[in-house]
PDB file of C-alpha atoms in Angstrom:
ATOM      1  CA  UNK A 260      -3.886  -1.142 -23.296  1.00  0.00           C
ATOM      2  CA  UNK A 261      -0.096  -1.311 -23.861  1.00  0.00           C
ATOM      3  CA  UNK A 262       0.170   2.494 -23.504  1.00  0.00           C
ATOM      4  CA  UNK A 263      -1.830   2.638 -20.037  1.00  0.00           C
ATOM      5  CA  UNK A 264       0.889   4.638 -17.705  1.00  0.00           C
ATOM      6  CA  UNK A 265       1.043   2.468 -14.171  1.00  0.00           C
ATOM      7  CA  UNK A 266       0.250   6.013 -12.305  1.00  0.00           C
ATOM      8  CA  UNK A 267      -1.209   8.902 -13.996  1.00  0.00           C
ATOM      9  CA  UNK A 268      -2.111  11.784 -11.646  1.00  0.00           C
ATOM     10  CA  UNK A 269      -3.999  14.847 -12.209  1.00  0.00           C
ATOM     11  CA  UNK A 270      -3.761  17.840 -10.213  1.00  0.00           C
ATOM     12  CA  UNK A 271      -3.855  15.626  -7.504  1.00  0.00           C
ATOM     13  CA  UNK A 272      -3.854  16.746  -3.300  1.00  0.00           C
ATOM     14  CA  UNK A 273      -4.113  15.123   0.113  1.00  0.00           C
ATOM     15  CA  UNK A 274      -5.379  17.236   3.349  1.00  0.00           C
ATOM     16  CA  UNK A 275      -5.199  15.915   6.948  1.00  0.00           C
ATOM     17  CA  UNK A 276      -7.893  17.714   8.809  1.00  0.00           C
ATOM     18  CA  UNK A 277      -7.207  21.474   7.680  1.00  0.00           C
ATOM     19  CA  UNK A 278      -3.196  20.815   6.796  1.00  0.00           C
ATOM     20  CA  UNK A 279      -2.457  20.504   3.210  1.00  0.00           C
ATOM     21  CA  UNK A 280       0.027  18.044   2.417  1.00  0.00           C
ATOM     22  CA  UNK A 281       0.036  18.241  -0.968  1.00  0.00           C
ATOM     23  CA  UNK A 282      -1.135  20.247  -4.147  1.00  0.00           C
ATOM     24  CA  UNK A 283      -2.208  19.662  -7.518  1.00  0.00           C
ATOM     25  CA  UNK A 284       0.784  17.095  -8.617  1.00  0.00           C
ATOM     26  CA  UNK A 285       0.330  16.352 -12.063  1.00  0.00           C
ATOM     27  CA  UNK A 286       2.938  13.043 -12.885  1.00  0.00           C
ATOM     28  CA  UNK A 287       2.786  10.179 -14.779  1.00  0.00           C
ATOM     29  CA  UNK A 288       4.801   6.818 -13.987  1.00  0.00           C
ATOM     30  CA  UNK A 289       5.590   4.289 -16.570  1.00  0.00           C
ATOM     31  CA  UNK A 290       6.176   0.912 -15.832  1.00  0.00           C
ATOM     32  CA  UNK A 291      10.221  -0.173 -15.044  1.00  0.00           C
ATOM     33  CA  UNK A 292      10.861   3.164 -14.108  1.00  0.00           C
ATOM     34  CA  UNK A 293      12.974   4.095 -11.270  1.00  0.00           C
ATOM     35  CA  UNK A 294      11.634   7.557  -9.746  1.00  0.00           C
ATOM     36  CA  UNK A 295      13.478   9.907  -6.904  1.00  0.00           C
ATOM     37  CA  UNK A 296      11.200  11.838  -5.119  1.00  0.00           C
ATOM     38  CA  UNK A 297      13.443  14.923  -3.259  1.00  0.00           C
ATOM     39  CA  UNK A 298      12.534  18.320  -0.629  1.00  0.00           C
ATOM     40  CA  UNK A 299      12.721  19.037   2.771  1.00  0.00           C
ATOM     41  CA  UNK A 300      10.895  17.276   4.987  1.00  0.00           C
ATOM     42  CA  UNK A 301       7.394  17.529   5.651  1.00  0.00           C
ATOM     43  CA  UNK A 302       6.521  18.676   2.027  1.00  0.00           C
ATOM     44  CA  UNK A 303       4.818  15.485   1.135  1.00  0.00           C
ATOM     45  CA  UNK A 304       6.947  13.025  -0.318  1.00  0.00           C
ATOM     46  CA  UNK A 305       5.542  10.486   2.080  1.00  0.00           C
ATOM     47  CA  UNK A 306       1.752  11.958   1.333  1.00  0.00           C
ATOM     48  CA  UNK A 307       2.235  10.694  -2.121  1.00  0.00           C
ATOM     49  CA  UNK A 308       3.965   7.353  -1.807  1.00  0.00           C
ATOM     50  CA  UNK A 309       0.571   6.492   0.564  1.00  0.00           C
ATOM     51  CA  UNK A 310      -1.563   8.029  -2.302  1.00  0.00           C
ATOM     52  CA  UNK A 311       0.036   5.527  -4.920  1.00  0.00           C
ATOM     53  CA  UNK A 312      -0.116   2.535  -2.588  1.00  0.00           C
ATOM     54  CA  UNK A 313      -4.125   2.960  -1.888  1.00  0.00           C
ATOM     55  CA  UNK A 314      -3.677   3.817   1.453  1.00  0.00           C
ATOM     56  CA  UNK A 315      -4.280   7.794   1.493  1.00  0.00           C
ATOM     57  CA  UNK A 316      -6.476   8.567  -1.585  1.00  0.00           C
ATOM     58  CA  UNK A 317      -6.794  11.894  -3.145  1.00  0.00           C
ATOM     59  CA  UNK A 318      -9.101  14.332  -1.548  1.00  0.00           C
ATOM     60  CA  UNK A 319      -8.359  16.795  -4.231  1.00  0.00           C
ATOM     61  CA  UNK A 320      -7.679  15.349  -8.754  1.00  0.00           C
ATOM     62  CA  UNK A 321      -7.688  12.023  -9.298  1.00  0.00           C
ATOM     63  CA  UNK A 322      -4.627   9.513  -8.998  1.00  0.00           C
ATOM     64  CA  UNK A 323      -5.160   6.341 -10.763  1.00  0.00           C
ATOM     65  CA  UNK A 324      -3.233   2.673 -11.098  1.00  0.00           C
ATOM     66  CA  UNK A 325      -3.649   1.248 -14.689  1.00  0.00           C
ATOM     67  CA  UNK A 326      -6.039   3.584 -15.528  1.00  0.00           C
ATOM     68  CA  UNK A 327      -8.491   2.618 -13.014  1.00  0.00           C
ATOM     69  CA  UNK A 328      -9.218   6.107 -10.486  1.00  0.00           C
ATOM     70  CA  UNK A 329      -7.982   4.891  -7.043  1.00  0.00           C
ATOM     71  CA  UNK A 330     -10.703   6.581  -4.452  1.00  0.00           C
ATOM     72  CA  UNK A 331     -12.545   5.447  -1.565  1.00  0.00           C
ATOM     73  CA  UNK A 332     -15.112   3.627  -3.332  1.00  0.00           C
ATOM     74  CA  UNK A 333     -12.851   2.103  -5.969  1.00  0.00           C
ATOM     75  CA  UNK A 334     -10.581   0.656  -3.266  1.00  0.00           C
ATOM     76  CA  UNK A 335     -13.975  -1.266  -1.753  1.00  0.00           C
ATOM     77  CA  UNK A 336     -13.801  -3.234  -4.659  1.00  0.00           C
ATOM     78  CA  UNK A 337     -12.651  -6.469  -3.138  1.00  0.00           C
ATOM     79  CA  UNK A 338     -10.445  -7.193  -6.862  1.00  0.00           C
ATOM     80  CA  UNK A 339      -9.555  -3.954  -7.488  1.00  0.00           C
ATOM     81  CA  UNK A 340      -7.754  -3.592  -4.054  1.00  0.00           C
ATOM     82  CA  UNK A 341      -6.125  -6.802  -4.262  1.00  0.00           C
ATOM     83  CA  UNK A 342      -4.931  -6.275  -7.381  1.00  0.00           C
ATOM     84  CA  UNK A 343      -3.374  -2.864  -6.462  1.00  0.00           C
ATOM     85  CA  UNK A 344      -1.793  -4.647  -2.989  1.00  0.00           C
ATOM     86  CA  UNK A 345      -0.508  -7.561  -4.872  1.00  0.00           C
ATOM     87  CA  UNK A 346       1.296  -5.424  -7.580  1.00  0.00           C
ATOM     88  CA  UNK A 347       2.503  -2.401  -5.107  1.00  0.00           C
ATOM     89  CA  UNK A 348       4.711  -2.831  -2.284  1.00  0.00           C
ATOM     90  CA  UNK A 349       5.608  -0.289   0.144  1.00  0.00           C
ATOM     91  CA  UNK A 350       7.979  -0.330   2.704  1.00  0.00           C
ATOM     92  CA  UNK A 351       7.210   2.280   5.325  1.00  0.00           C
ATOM     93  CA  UNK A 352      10.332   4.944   6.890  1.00  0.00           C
ATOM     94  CA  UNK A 353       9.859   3.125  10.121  1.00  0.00           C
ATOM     95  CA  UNK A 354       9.793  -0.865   9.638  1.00  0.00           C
ATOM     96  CA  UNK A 355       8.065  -0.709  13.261  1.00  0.00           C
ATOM     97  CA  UNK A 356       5.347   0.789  11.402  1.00  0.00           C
ATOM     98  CA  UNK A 357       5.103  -2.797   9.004  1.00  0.00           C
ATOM     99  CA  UNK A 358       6.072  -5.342  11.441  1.00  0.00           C
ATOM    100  CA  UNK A 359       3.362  -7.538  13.397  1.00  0.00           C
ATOM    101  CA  UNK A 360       4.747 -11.243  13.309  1.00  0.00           C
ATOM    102  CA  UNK A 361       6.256 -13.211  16.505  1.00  0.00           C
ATOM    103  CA  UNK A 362       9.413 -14.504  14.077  1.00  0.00           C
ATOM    104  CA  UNK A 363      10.985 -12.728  11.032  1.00  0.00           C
ATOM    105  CA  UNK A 364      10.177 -15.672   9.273  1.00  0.00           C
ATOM    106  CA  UNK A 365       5.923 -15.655   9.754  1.00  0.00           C
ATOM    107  CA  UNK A 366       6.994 -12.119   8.986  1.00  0.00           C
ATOM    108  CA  UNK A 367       8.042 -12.743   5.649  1.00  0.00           C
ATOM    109  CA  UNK A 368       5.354 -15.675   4.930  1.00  0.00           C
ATOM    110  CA  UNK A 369       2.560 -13.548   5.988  1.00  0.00           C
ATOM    111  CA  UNK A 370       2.195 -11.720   2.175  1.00  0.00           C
ATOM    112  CA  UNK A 371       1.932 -14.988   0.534  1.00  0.00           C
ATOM    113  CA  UNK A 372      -0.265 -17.060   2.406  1.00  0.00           C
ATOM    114  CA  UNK A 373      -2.596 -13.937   2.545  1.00  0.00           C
ATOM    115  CA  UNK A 374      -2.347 -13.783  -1.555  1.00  0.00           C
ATOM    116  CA  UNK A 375      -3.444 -17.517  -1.365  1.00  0.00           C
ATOM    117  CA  UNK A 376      -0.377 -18.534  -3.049  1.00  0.00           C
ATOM    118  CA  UNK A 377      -0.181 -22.459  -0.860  1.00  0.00           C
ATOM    119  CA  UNK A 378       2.414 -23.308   1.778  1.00  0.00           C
ATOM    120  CA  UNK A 379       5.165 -24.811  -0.694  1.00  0.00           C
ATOM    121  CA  UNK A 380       5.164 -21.158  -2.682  1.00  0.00           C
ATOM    122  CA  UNK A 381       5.155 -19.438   0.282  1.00  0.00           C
ATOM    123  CA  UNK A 382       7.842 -21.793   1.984  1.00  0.00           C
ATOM    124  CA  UNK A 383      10.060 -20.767  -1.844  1.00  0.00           C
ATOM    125  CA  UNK A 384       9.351 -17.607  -1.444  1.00  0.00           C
ATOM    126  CA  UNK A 385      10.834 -17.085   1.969  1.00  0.00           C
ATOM    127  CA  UNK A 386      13.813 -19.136   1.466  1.00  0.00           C
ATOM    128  CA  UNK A 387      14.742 -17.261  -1.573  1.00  0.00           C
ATOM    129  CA  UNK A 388      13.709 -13.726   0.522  1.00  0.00           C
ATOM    130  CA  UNK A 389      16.240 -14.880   3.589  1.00  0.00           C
ATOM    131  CA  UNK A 390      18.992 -15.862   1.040  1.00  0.00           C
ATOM    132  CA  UNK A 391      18.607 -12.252  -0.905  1.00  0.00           C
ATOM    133  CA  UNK A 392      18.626 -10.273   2.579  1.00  0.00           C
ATOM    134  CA  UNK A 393      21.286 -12.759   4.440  1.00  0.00           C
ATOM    135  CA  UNK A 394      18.248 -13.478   6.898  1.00  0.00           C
ATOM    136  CA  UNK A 395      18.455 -16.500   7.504  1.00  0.00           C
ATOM    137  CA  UNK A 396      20.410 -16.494  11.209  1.00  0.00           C
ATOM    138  CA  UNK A 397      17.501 -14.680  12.128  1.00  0.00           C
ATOM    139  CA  UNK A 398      14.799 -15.766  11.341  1.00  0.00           C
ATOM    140  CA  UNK A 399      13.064 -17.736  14.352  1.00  0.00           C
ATOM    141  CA  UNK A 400      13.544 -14.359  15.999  1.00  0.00           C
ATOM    142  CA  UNK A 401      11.140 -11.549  16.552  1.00  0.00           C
ATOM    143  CA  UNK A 402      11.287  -8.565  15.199  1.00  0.00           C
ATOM    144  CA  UNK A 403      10.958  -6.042  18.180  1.00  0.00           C
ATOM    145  CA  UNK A 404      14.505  -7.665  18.928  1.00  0.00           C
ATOM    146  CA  UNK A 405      16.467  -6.646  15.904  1.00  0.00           C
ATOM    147  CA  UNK A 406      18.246  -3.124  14.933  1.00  0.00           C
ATOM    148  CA  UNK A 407      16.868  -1.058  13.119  1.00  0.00           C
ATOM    149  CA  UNK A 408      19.026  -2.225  10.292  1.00  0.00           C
ATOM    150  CA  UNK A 409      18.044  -5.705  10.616  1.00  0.00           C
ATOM    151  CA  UNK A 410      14.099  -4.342  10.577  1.00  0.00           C
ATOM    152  CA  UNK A 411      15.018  -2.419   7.508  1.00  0.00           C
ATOM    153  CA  UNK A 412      15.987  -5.446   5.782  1.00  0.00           C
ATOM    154  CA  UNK A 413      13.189  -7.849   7.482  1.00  0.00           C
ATOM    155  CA  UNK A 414      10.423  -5.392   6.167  1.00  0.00           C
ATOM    156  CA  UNK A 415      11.846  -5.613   2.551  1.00  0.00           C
ATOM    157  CA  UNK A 416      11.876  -9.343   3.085  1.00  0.00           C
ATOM    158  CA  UNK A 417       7.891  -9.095   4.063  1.00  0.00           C
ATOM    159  CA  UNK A 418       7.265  -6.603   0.627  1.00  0.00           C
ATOM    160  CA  UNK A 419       9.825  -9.079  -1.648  1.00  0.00           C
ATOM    161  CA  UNK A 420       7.954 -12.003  -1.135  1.00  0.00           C
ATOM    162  CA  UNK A 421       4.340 -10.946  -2.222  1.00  0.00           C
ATOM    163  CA  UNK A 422       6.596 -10.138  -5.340  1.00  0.00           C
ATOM    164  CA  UNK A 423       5.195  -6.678  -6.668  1.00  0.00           C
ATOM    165  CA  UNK A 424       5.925  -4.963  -9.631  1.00  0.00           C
ATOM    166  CA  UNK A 425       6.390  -1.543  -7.901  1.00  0.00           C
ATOM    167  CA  UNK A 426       8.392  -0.961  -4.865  1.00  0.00           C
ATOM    168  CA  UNK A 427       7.477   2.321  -3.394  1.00  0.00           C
ATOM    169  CA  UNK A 428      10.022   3.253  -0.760  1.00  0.00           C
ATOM    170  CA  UNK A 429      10.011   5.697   2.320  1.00  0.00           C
ATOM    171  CA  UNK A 430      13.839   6.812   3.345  1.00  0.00           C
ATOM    172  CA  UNK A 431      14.919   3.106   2.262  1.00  0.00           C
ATOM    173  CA  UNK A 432      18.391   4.226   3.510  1.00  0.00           C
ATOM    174  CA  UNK A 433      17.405   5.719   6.720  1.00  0.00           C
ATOM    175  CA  UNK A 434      18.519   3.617   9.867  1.00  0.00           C
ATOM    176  CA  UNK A 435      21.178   1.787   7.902  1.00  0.00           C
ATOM    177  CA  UNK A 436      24.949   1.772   8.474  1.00  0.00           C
ATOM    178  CA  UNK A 437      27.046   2.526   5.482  1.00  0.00           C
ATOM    179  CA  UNK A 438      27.667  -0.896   4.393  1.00  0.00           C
ATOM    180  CA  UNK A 439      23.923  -1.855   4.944  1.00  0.00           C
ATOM    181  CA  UNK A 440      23.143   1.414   2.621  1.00  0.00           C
ATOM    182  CA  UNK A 441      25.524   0.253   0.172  1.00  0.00           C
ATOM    183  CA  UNK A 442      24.327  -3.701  -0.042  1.00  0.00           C
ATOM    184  CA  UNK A 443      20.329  -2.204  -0.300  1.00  0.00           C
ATOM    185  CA  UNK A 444      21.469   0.173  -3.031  1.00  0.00           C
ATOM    186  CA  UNK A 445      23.367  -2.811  -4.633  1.00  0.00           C
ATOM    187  CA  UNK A 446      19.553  -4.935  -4.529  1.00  0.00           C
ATOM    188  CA  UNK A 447      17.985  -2.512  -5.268  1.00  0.00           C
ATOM    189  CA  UNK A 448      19.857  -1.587  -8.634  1.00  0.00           C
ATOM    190  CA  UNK A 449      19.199  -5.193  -9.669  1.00  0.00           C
ATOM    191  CA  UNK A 450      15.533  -5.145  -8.869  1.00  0.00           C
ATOM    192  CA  UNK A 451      15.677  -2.543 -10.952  1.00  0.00           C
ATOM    193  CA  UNK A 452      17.026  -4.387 -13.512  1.00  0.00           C
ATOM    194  CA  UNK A 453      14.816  -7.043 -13.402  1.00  0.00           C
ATOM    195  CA  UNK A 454      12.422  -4.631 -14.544  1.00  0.00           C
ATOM    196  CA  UNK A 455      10.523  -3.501 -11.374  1.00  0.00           C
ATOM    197  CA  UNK A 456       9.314  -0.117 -10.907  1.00  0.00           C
ATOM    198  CA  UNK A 457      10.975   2.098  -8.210  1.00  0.00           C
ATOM    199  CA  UNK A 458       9.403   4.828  -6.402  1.00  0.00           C
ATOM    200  CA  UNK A 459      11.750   6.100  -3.253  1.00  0.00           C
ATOM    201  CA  UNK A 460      11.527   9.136  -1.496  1.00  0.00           C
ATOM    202  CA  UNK A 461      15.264  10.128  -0.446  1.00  0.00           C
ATOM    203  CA  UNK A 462      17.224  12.568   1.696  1.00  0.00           C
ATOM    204  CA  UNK A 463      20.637  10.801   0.211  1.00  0.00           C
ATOM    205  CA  UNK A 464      21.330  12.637  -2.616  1.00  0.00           C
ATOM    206  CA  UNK A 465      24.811  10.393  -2.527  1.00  0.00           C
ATOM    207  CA  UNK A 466      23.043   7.333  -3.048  1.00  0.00           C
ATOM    208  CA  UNK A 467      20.364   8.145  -5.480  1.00  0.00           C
ATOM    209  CA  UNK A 468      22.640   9.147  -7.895  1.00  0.00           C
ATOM    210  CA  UNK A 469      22.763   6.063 -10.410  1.00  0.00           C
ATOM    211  CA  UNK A 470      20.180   4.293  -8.878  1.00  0.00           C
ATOM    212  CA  UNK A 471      17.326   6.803  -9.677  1.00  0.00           C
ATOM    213  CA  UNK A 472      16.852   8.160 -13.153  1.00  0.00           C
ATOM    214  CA  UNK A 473      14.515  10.376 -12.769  1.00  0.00           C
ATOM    215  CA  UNK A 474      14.037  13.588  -9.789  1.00  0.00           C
ATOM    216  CA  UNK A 475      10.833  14.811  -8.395  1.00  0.00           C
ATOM    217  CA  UNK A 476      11.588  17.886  -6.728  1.00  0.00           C
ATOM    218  CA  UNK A 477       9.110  19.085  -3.968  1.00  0.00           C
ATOM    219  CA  UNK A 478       8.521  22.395  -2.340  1.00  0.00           C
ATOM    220  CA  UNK A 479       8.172  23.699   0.930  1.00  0.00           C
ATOM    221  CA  UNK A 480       4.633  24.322  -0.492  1.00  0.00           C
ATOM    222  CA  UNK A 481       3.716  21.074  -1.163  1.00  0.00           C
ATOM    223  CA  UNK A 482       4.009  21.721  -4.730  1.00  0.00           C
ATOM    224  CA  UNK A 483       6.629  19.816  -7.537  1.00  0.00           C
ATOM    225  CA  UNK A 484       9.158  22.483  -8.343  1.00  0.00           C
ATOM    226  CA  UNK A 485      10.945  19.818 -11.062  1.00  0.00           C
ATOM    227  CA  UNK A 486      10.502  16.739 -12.662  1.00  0.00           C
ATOM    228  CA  UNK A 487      13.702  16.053 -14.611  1.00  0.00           C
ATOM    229  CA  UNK A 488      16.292  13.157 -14.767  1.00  0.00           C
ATOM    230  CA  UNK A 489      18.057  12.761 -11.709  1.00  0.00           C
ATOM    231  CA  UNK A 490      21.550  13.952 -13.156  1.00  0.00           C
ATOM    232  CA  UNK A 491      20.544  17.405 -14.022  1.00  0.00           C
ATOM    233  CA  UNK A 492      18.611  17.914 -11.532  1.00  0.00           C
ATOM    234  CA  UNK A 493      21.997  17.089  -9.183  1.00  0.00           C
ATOM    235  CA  UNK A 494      24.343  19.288 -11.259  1.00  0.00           C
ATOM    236  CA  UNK A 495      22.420  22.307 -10.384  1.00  0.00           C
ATOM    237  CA  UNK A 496      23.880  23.582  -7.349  1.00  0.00           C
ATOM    238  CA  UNK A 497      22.453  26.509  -7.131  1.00  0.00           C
ATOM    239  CA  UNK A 498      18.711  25.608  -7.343  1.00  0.00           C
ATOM    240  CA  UNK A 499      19.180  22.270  -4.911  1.00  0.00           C
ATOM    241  CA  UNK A 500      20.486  24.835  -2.589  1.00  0.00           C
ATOM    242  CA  UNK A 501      17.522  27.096  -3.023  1.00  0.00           C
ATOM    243  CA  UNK A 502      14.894  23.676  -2.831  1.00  0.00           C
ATOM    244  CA  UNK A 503      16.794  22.938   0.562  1.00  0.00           C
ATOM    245  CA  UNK A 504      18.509  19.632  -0.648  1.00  0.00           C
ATOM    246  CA  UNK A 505      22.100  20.555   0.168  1.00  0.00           C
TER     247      UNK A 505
END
């Protein structure tokens, strides 16, 4: 239905082996939202962002994706998963992590042509990818032989082009130079306005602010301490301080 939130979670938790990395979030996400998620490392920003993109499901509540409860057997479901892949897009802290191809530009075709979407889409597609992310010089090369900026930006390229509806984003602005931080803030702003759905975990309080409008605040025990829009969470020196964020 129309009012079906794009994530609902319920007193959701992940474990690996006997370490918790999170407990009992309880969040919805509406679609064309753009969502901060802030705390100290290690607290399990990253834990969720795998739980909403299907690739760490809940061991603990339920998280589910339009309604449907993503868990181990769900995500079997040959349509279900697809669907779920198609519409989420995550680009991992370390683009290393993402990359596979011999040539940034297989690297960006590989999403499409796996979606079954025909050579000339995918060929449109990848143009309009290396145009957005001033690729283009590079893209007969392989990605091993880029900086880490130029991964960054390749591994958005490789999300972009399966065109989701929701990026979720690990330290987007980790690895980048200042001006590279500013132009991905800059695209991201406008994907943003063209109505996609932003999920980011961030260290860069600097940068969020504006982009983000709502703050997730987690704690150092894996709980949410906040959930609040971005600006007051930011004005409040005194509890960022005591969450470890400044």
């Amino acid at each position: 239905s129309m009012n079906t939130p794009l994530f609902r979670l319920d007193r959701a938790g992940c474990r690996y082996g006997d370490h918790v990395a999170l407990r009992e979030v309880t969040l919805v996400v509406e679609p064309g939202e753009s969502l901060a998620l802030l705390g100290p490392n290690g607290c399990g920003k990253s834990t969720l962002l795998r739980m909403l993109a299907g690739l760490h499901p809940p061991d603990a509540g339920t998280c589910r994706f339009e309604g449907r409860e993503v868990n181990r057997e769900s995500l079997r479901e040959g349509a279900f998963a697809r669907r779920l892949h198609q519409r989420v897009g995550f680009l991992f802290q370390n683009p290393s992590d993402q990359l596979f191809c011999p040539s940034v530009e297989e690297e960006i075709l590989f999403g499409p042509l796996q979606l079954g979407l025909g050579e000339e889409e995918a060929r449109r597609r990848l143009e309009d990818c290396l145009e957005l992310l001033h690729l283009g010089p590079l893209r007969g090369r392989p990605p091993y032989a880029l900086s880490g900026g130029e991964r960054k930006r390749v591994a958005l390229g490789a999300v972009l082009a399966s065109n989701p509806s929701v990026l979720l984003l690990d330290e987007p602005f980790g690895e980048l130079d200042p001006r590279g931080r500013r132009a991905l803030r800059e695209l991201l702003v406008r994907l943003h306005a063209a109505g996609k759905t932003l999920v980011a975990a961030t260290h860069d309080l600097t940068l969020a602010e504006g982009l983000f409008h709502r703050g997730v605040v987690f704690r150092e025990d894996h709980r949410m301490g906040a959930d609040a829009p971005l600006e007051e969470i930011l004005r409040d020196r005194e509890r960022l301080e005591a969450w470890n964020l400044i």
